[in-house]
Amino acid sequence: MEENDTRRNDITSYRDSYRKIIKDNIEYECLIQDPHLDHECIDEIVDIMVDALCSTRSTVRISSNDYPIEVVKDQLLKLNSSHIQYVLDCLNGNTTKVRNIMQYLLAALCNAPSTIGNYYSALVRHDM
């Protein structure tokens, strides 16, 4: 019984460590102060990121492609508050039915560093 408790505590500690890193990276405290942002959605995003970062699988499926877990971890650990706001904007702007919201959000998060610049450039061009 003690061995199971120790293992459970180790896993919890490991997850908590990643949760702290993520919250620091995305400036969580600042994000939840913004009344225009969905705080529950931010918490769900943090949970999805923790799940992915703590995965024991060797690959993660994103948009029908399998990526090595290290690539996914690298992408997720690059994220900051701007990326989270971008993902929330994309989610709010989506009008199609999302069948698997967890997979959708994970894909949006992993792609955010590569797509954020073009997204906002396109919005500026559209507004002009």
CSV table of N, CA and C in Angstrom, one decimal:
chain,number,residue,atom,x,y,z
A,1,MET,N,0.8,-1.2,0.0
A,1,MET,CA,0.0,0.0,0.0
A,1,MET,C,0.9,1.3,0.0
A,2,GLU,N,1.9,1.3,0.8
A,2,GLU,CA,2.8,2.4,0.9
A,2,GLU,C,3.5,2.7,-0.5
A,3,GLU,N,3.8,1.7,-1.2
A,3,GLU,CA,4.4,1.8,-2.5
A,3,GLU,C,3.5,2.5,-3.5
A,4,ASN,N,2.2,2.2,-3.5
A,4,ASN,CA,1.2,2.8,-4.3
A,4,ASN,C,1.1,4.3,-3.9
A,5,ASP,N,1.0,4.6,-2.6
A,5,ASP,CA,0.9,6.0,-2.2
A,5,ASP,C,2.1,6.8,-2.6
A,6,THR,N,3.3,6.2,-2.5
A,6,THR,CA,4.5,6.9,-2.9
A,6,THR,C,4.5,7.2,-4.4
A,7,ARG,N,4.1,6.2,-5.2
A,7,ARG,CA,4.0,6.4,-6.6
A,7,ARG,C,3.0,7.5,-7.0
A,8,ARG,N,1.8,7.4,-6.3
A,8,ARG,CA,0.8,8.4,-6.6
A,8,ARG,C,1.3,9.8,-6.2
A,9,ASN,N,2.0,10.0,-5.1
A,9,ASN,CA,2.6,11.2,-4.7
A,9,ASN,C,3.6,11.7,-5.7
A,10,ASP,N,4.5,10.8,-6.2
A,10,ASP,CA,5.5,11.2,-7.2
A,10,ASP,C,4.8,11.7,-8.5
A,11,ILE,N,3.7,11.0,-8.9
A,11,ILE,CA,3.0,11.4,-10.1
A,11,ILE,C,2.4,12.8,-9.9
A,12,THR,N,1.8,13.0,-8.7
A,12,THR,CA,1.1,14.3,-8.4
A,12,THR,C,2.2,15.4,-8.4
A,13,SER,N,3.3,15.1,-7.8
A,13,SER,CA,4.4,16.1,-7.7
A,13,SER,C,4.9,16.4,-9.1
A,14,TYR,N,5.1,15.4,-9.9
A,14,TYR,CA,5.5,15.6,-11.3
A,14,TYR,C,4.5,16.5,-12.1
A,15,ARG,N,3.2,16.2,-12.0
A,15,ARG,CA,2.2,17.0,-12.6
A,15,ARG,C,2.1,18.4,-12.1
A,16,ASP,N,2.3,18.5,-10.8
A,16,ASP,CA,2.3,19.9,-10.2
A,16,ASP,C,3.4,20.7,-10.6
A,17,SER,N,4.6,20.1,-10.8
A,17,SER,CA,5.8,20.8,-11.3
A,17,SER,C,5.5,21.4,-12.7
A,18,TYR,N,4.9,20.5,-13.6
A,18,TYR,CA,4.6,21.0,-14.9
A,18,TYR,C,3.5,22.1,-14.9
A,19,ARG,N,2.5,21.9,-14.0
A,19,ARG,CA,1.5,22.9,-13.9
A,19,ARG,C,2.1,24.3,-13.5
A,20,LYS,N,3.0,24.3,-12.6
A,20,LYS,CA,3.6,25.5,-12.2
A,20,LYS,C,4.4,26.1,-13.4
A,21,ILE,N,5.2,25.3,-14.1
A,21,ILE,CA,6.0,25.8,-15.2
A,21,ILE,C,5.0,26.4,-16.3
A,22,ILE,N,4.0,25.7,-16.6
A,22,ILE,CA,3.0,26.2,-17.6
A,22,ILE,C,2.4,27.5,-17.1
A,23,LYS,N,1.9,27.6,-15.9
A,23,LYS,CA,1.3,28.8,-15.4
A,23,LYS,C,2.3,30.0,-15.4
A,24,ASP,N,3.5,29.7,-15.1
A,24,ASP,CA,4.5,30.8,-15.2
A,24,ASP,C,4.7,31.2,-16.6
A,25,ASN,N,4.9,30.2,-17.5
A,25,ASN,CA,5.1,30.5,-18.9
A,25,ASN,C,4.0,31.4,-19.6
A,26,ILE,N,2.8,31.0,-19.2
A,26,ILE,CA,1.6,31.7,-19.9
A,26,ILE,C,1.1,32.9,-19.1
A,27,GLU,N,1.8,33.2,-18.0
A,27,GLU,CA,1.4,34.3,-17.1
A,27,GLU,C,0.0,34.2,-16.7
A,28,TYR,N,-0.3,33.0,-16.1
A,28,TYR,CA,-1.6,32.6,-15.8
A,28,TYR,C,-2.4,33.7,-14.9
A,29,GLU,N,-1.7,34.2,-13.9
A,29,GLU,CA,-2.3,35.2,-13.0
A,29,GLU,C,-2.8,36.4,-13.8
A,30,CYS,N,-2.0,36.8,-14.8
A,30,CYS,CA,-2.5,38.0,-15.6
A,30,CYS,C,-3.6,37.6,-16.5
A,31,LEU,N,-3.6,36.4,-17.0
A,31,LEU,CA,-4.7,36.0,-17.9
A,31,LEU,C,-6.0,35.9,-17.2
A,32,ILE,N,-6.0,35.4,-16.0
A,32,ILE,CA,-7.3,35.2,-15.3
A,32,ILE,C,-7.8,36.5,-14.7
A,33,GLN,N,-7.0,37.6,-14.7
A,33,GLN,CA,-7.4,38.9,-14.3
A,33,GLN,C,-8.2,39.6,-15.4
A,34,ASP,N,-8.1,39.1,-16.6
A,34,ASP,CA,-8.8,39.7,-17.8
A,34,ASP,C,-10.2,39.3,-17.8
A,35,PRO,N,-11.2,40.2,-17.6
A,35,PRO,CA,-12.6,39.8,-17.5
A,35,PRO,C,-13.1,39.3,-18.8
A,36,HIS,N,-12.4,39.6,-19.9
A,36,HIS,CA,-12.9,39.2,-21.3
A,36,HIS,C,-12.5,37.8,-21.6
A,37,LEU,N,-11.7,37.2,-20.8
A,37,LEU,CA,-11.2,35.8,-21.1
A,37,LEU,C,-12.0,34.8,-20.3
A,38,ASP,N,-12.3,33.7,-20.9
A,38,ASP,CA,-13.0,32.6,-20.2
A,38,ASP,C,-12.0,31.8,-19.3
A,39,HIS,N,-12.2,32.1,-18.0
A,39,HIS,CA,-11.3,31.5,-17.0
A,39,HIS,C,-11.3,30.0,-16.9
A,40,GLU,N,-12.5,29.4,-17.1
A,40,GLU,CA,-12.7,28.0,-17.1
A,40,GLU,C,-11.9,27.4,-18.3
A,41,CYS,N,-12.0,28.0,-19.4
A,41,CYS,CA,-11.3,27.5,-20.6
A,41,CYS,C,-9.8,27.6,-20.4
A,42,ILE,N,-9.3,28.6,-19.8
A,42,ILE,CA,-7.9,28.7,-19.5
A,42,ILE,C,-7.5,27.6,-18.6
A,43,ASP,N,-8.3,27.3,-17.6
A,43,ASP,CA,-7.9,26.2,-16.7
A,43,ASP,C,-7.9,24.8,-17.5
A,44,GLU,N,-8.9,24.7,-18.4
A,44,GLU,CA,-8.9,23.5,-19.2
A,44,GLU,C,-7.7,23.4,-20.1
A,45,ILE,N,-7.3,24.5,-20.7
A,45,ILE,CA,-6.1,24.5,-21.5
A,45,ILE,C,-4.9,24.1,-20.7
A,46,VAL,N,-4.8,24.6,-19.5
A,46,VAL,CA,-3.6,24.2,-18.6
A,46,VAL,C,-3.7,22.7,-18.3
A,47,ASP,N,-4.9,22.2,-18.1
A,47,ASP,CA,-5.0,20.8,-17.8
A,47,ASP,C,-4.6,19.9,-19.0
A,48,ILE,N,-5.0,20.4,-20.2
A,48,ILE,CA,-4.6,19.6,-21.4
A,48,ILE,C,-3.1,19.7,-21.6
A,49,MET,N,-2.5,20.8,-21.4
A,49,MET,CA,-1.1,20.9,-21.5
A,49,MET,C,-0.4,20.0,-20.5
A,50,VAL,N,-0.8,20.0,-19.3
A,50,VAL,CA,-0.2,19.1,-18.3
A,50,VAL,C,-0.4,17.7,-18.7
A,51,ASP,N,-1.5,17.3,-19.2
A,51,ASP,CA,-1.7,15.9,-19.6
A,51,ASP,C,-0.8,15.5,-20.7
A,52,ALA,N,-0.6,16.4,-21.7
A,52,ALA,CA,0.3,16.1,-22.8
A,52,ALA,C,1.8,16.1,-22.3
A,53,LEU,N,2.1,17.0,-21.5
A,53,LEU,CA,3.5,17.1,-21.0
A,53,LEU,C,3.9,15.9,-20.1
A,54,CYS,N,2.9,15.3,-19.4
A,54,CYS,CA,3.1,14.2,-18.5
A,54,CYS,C,2.8,12.8,-19.2
A,55,SER,N,2.5,12.9,-20.4
A,55,SER,CA,2.2,11.6,-21.1
A,55,SER,C,3.4,10.7,-21.1
A,56,THR,N,3.1,9.4,-21.0
A,56,THR,CA,4.1,8.4,-21.0
A,56,THR,C,4.3,7.7,-22.4
A,57,ARG,N,3.4,8.2,-23.3
A,57,ARG,CA,3.5,7.6,-24.7
A,57,ARG,C,4.7,8.2,-25.4
A,58,SER,N,5.1,7.5,-26.4
A,58,SER,CA,6.3,8.0,-27.2
A,58,SER,C,5.9,9.0,-28.3
A,59,THR,N,4.6,8.9,-28.7
A,59,THR,CA,4.1,9.8,-29.7
A,59,THR,C,2.8,10.4,-29.3
A,60,VAL,N,2.4,11.5,-29.9
A,60,VAL,CA,1.1,12.2,-29.6
A,60,VAL,C,0.5,12.5,-31.0
A,61,ARG,N,-0.8,12.1,-31.1
A,61,ARG,CA,-1.5,12.4,-32.4
A,61,ARG,C,-2.1,13.8,-32.3
A,62,ILE,N,-1.7,14.5,-33.4
A,62,ILE,CA,-2.2,15.9,-33.5
A,62,ILE,C,-2.5,16.1,-35.0
A,63,SER,N,-3.8,16.4,-35.2
A,63,SER,CA,-4.3,16.6,-36.6
A,63,SER,C,-4.0,15.5,-37.5
A,64,SER,N,-4.3,14.3,-37.0
A,64,SER,CA,-4.1,13.0,-37.8
A,64,SER,C,-2.6,12.6,-38.0
A,65,ASN,N,-1.7,13.3,-37.4
A,65,ASN,CA,-0.3,13.0,-37.5
A,65,ASN,C,0.3,12.6,-36.1
A,66,ASP,N,1.2,11.6,-36.1
A,66,ASP,CA,1.8,11.3,-34.9
A,66,ASP,C,3.2,12.0,-34.8
A,67,TYR,N,3.3,12.7,-33.7
A,67,TYR,CA,4.6,13.5,-33.4
A,67,TYR,C,5.3,12.9,-32.2
A,68,PRO,N,6.6,12.9,-32.2
A,68,PRO,CA,7.3,12.4,-31.0
A,68,PRO,C,6.9,13.3,-29.8
A,69,ILE,N,6.8,12.7,-28.7
A,69,ILE,CA,6.4,13.4,-27.5
A,69,ILE,C,7.3,14.6,-27.2
A,70,GLU,N,8.6,14.4,-27.5
A,70,GLU,CA,9.5,15.5,-27.2
A,70,GLU,C,9.3,16.8,-28.1
A,71,VAL,N,8.8,16.6,-29.3
A,71,VAL,CA,8.4,17.7,-30.2
A,71,VAL,C,7.2,18.4,-29.6
A,72,VAL,N,6.2,17.6,-29.2
A,72,VAL,CA,5.0,18.2,-28.6
A,72,VAL,C,5.4,19.0,-27.3
A,73,LYS,N,6.2,18.4,-26.5
A,73,LYS,CA,6.6,19.1,-25.2
A,73,LYS,C,7.3,20.4,-25.5
A,74,ASP,N,8.2,20.4,-26.5
A,74,ASP,CA,8.9,21.6,-26.9
A,74,ASP,C,8.0,22.7,-27.3
A,75,GLN,N,7.0,22.3,-28.1
A,75,GLN,CA,6.0,23.3,-28.6
A,75,GLN,C,5.2,23.9,-27.5
A,76,LEU,N,4.7,23.0,-26.6
A,76,LEU,CA,3.9,23.4,-25.5
A,76,LEU,C,4.7,24.3,-24.5
A,77,LEU,N,5.9,24.0,-24.3
A,77,LEU,CA,6.7,24.8,-23.3
A,77,LEU,C,7.1,26.1,-23.9
A,78,LYS,N,6.9,26.4,-25.2
A,78,LYS,CA,7.2,27.7,-25.8
A,78,LYS,C,6.1,28.7,-25.6
A,79,LEU,N,4.9,28.2,-25.3
A,79,LEU,CA,3.7,29.0,-25.2
A,79,LEU,C,3.8,30.1,-24.1
A,80,ASN,N,3.2,31.2,-24.5
A,80,ASN,CA,3.1,32.3,-23.5
A,80,ASN,C,1.7,32.8,-23.5
A,81,SER,N,1.4,33.9,-22.8
A,81,SER,CA,0.1,34.4,-22.7
A,81,SER,C,-0.5,34.8,-24.0
A,82,SER,N,0.3,35.4,-24.9
A,82,SER,CA,-0.2,35.7,-26.3
A,82,SER,C,-0.7,34.5,-27.0
A,83,HIS,N,0.0,33.4,-26.9
A,83,HIS,CA,-0.4,32.2,-27.6
A,83,HIS,C,-1.8,31.7,-27.0
A,84,ILE,N,-2.0,31.8,-25.7
A,84,ILE,CA,-3.2,31.4,-25.1
A,84,ILE,C,-4.3,32.3,-25.5
A,85,GLN,N,-4.1,33.6,-25.6
A,85,GLN,CA,-5.1,34.5,-26.1
A,85,GLN,C,-5.5,34.2,-27.5
A,86,TYR,N,-4.5,33.9,-28.3
A,86,TYR,CA,-4.7,33.5,-29.7
A,86,TYR,C,-5.5,32.3,-29.9
A,87,VAL,N,-5.2,31.3,-29.1
A,87,VAL,CA,-6.0,30.0,-29.1
A,87,VAL,C,-7.4,30.3,-28.7
A,88,LEU,N,-7.6,31.1,-27.7
A,88,LEU,CA,-9.0,31.5,-27.2
A,88,LEU,C,-9.7,32.2,-28.3
A,89,ASP,N,-9.0,33.1,-29.0
A,89,ASP,CA,-9.6,33.9,-30.2
A,89,ASP,C,-10.1,32.9,-31.3
A,90,CYS,N,-9.2,32.0,-31.6
A,90,CYS,CA,-9.5,31.0,-32.6
A,90,CYS,C,-10.7,30.1,-32.2
A,91,LEU,N,-10.7,29.7,-31.0
A,91,LEU,CA,-11.8,28.9,-30.4
A,91,LEU,C,-13.1,29.7,-30.5
A,92,ASN,N,-13.1,31.0,-30.1
A,92,ASN,CA,-14.3,31.8,-30.1
A,92,ASN,C,-14.8,32.1,-31.6
A,93,GLY,N,-13.8,32.2,-32.5
A,93,GLY,CA,-14.2,32.4,-33.9
A,93,GLY,C,-14.6,31.2,-34.7
A,94,ASN,N,-14.4,30.1,-34.1
A,94,ASN,CA,-14.8,28.8,-34.8
A,94,ASN,C,-16.3,28.6,-34.9
A,95,THR,N,-16.8,28.4,-36.1
A,95,THR,CA,-18.3,28.2,-36.2
A,95,THR,C,-18.6,26.8,-36.6
A,96,THR,N,-17.6,26.0,-36.8
A,96,THR,CA,-17.9,24.6,-37.2
A,96,THR,C,-17.9,23.7,-35.9
A,97,LYS,N,-18.6,22.6,-36.0
A,97,LYS,CA,-18.7,21.7,-34.9
A,97,LYS,C,-17.4,21.0,-34.6
A,98,VAL,N,-17.0,21.0,-33.4
A,98,VAL,CA,-15.7,20.3,-33.0
A,98,VAL,C,-16.1,19.1,-32.3
A,99,ARG,N,-15.7,17.9,-32.9
A,99,ARG,CA,-16.1,16.6,-32.3
A,99,ARG,C,-15.3,16.3,-31.1
A,100,ASN,N,-14.0,16.6,-31.2
A,100,ASN,CA,-13.1,16.2,-30.0
A,100,ASN,C,-12.4,17.5,-29.6
A,101,ILE,N,-13.0,18.2,-28.7
A,101,ILE,CA,-12.5,19.5,-28.2
A,101,ILE,C,-11.1,19.4,-27.7
A,102,MET,N,-10.8,18.3,-27.0
A,102,MET,CA,-9.4,18.1,-26.4
A,102,MET,C,-8.4,18.1,-27.5
A,103,GLN,N,-8.6,17.3,-28.6
A,103,GLN,CA,-7.7,17.2,-29.7
A,103,GLN,C,-7.6,18.5,-30.5
A,104,TYR,N,-8.8,19.2,-30.6
A,104,TYR,CA,-8.8,20.5,-31.3
A,104,TYR,C,-7.9,21.5,-30.5
A,105,LEU,N,-8.1,21.6,-29.2
A,105,LEU,CA,-7.3,22.5,-28.4
A,105,LEU,C,-5.8,22.1,-28.4
A,106,LEU,N,-5.5,20.8,-28.3
A,106,LEU,CA,-4.1,20.4,-28.3
A,106,LEU,C,-3.4,20.8,-29.7
A,107,ALA,N,-4.2,20.6,-30.8
A,107,ALA,CA,-3.6,21.0,-32.1
A,107,ALA,C,-3.4,22.5,-32.2
A,108,ALA,N,-4.4,23.2,-31.7
A,108,ALA,CA,-4.3,24.7,-31.7
A,108,ALA,C,-3.1,25.2,-30.9
A,109,LEU,N,-2.9,24.5,-29.7
A,109,LEU,CA,-1.8,24.9,-28.8
A,109,LEU,C,-0.5,24.6,-29.5
A,110,CYS,N,-0.3,23.4,-30.0
A,110,CYS,CA,0.9,23.0,-30.6
A,110,CYS,C,1.3,23.8,-31.9
A,111,ASN,N,0.2,24.2,-32.6
A,111,ASN,CA,0.5,25.0,-33.8
A,111,ASN,C,0.6,26.5,-33.5
A,112,ALA,N,0.2,27.0,-32.3
A,112,ALA,CA,0.2,28.4,-32.0
A,112,ALA,C,1.5,29.1,-32.3
A,113,PRO,N,2.6,28.6,-31.9
A,113,PRO,CA,3.9,29.3,-32.2
A,113,PRO,C,4.1,29.5,-33.7
A,114,SER,N,3.7,28.6,-34.5
A,114,SER,CA,3.9,28.7,-35.9
A,114,SER,C,2.9,29.5,-36.7
A,115,THR,N,1.7,29.7,-36.1
A,115,THR,CA,0.6,30.3,-36.9
A,115,THR,C,0.2,31.7,-36.3
A,116,ILE,N,0.6,32.0,-35.1
A,116,ILE,CA,0.1,33.3,-34.5
A,116,ILE,C,0.4,34.5,-35.3
A,117,GLY,N,1.6,34.6,-35.9
A,117,GLY,CA,2.0,35.8,-36.7
A,117,GLY,C,1.1,36.0,-37.9
A,118,ASN,N,1.0,34.9,-38.7
A,118,ASN,CA,0.2,35.0,-39.9
A,118,ASN,C,-1.3,35.3,-39.6
A,119,TYR,N,-1.8,34.7,-38.5
A,119,TYR,CA,-3.2,35.0,-38.1
A,119,TYR,C,-3.5,36.5,-37.8
A,120,TYR,N,-2.6,37.1,-37.0
A,120,TYR,CA,-2.8,38.5,-36.7
A,120,TYR,C,-2.5,39.4,-37.9
A,121,SER,N,-1.6,39.0,-38.8
A,121,SER,CA,-1.3,39.8,-40.0
A,121,SER,C,-2.5,39.7,-40.9
A,122,ALA,N,-3.1,38.6,-41.0
A,122,ALA,CA,-4.3,38.5,-41.9
A,122,ALA,C,-5.5,39.3,-41.3
A,123,LEU,N,-5.6,39.3,-40.0
A,123,LEU,CA,-6.6,40.2,-39.4
A,123,LEU,C,-6.4,41.7,-39.7
A,124,VAL,N,-5.1,42.1,-39.6
A,124,VAL,CA,-4.8,43.5,-39.8
A,124,VAL,C,-5.1,43.8,-41.3
A,125,ARG,N,-4.7,42.9,-42.2
A,125,ARG,CA,-5.0,43.2,-43.6
A,125,ARG,C,-6.5,43.2,-43.9
A,126,HIS,N,-7.2,42.4,-43.2
A,126,HIS,CA,-8.7,42.4,-43.4
A,126,HIS,C,-9.3,43.6,-42.9
A,127,ASP,N,-8.8,44.2,-41.8
A,127,ASP,CA,-9.4,45.4,-41.3
A,127,ASP,C,-9.0,46.6,-42.1
A,128,MET,N,-8.0,46.6,-42.9
A,128,MET,CA,-7.6,47.7,-43.7
A,128,MET,C,-8.3,47.7,-44.9
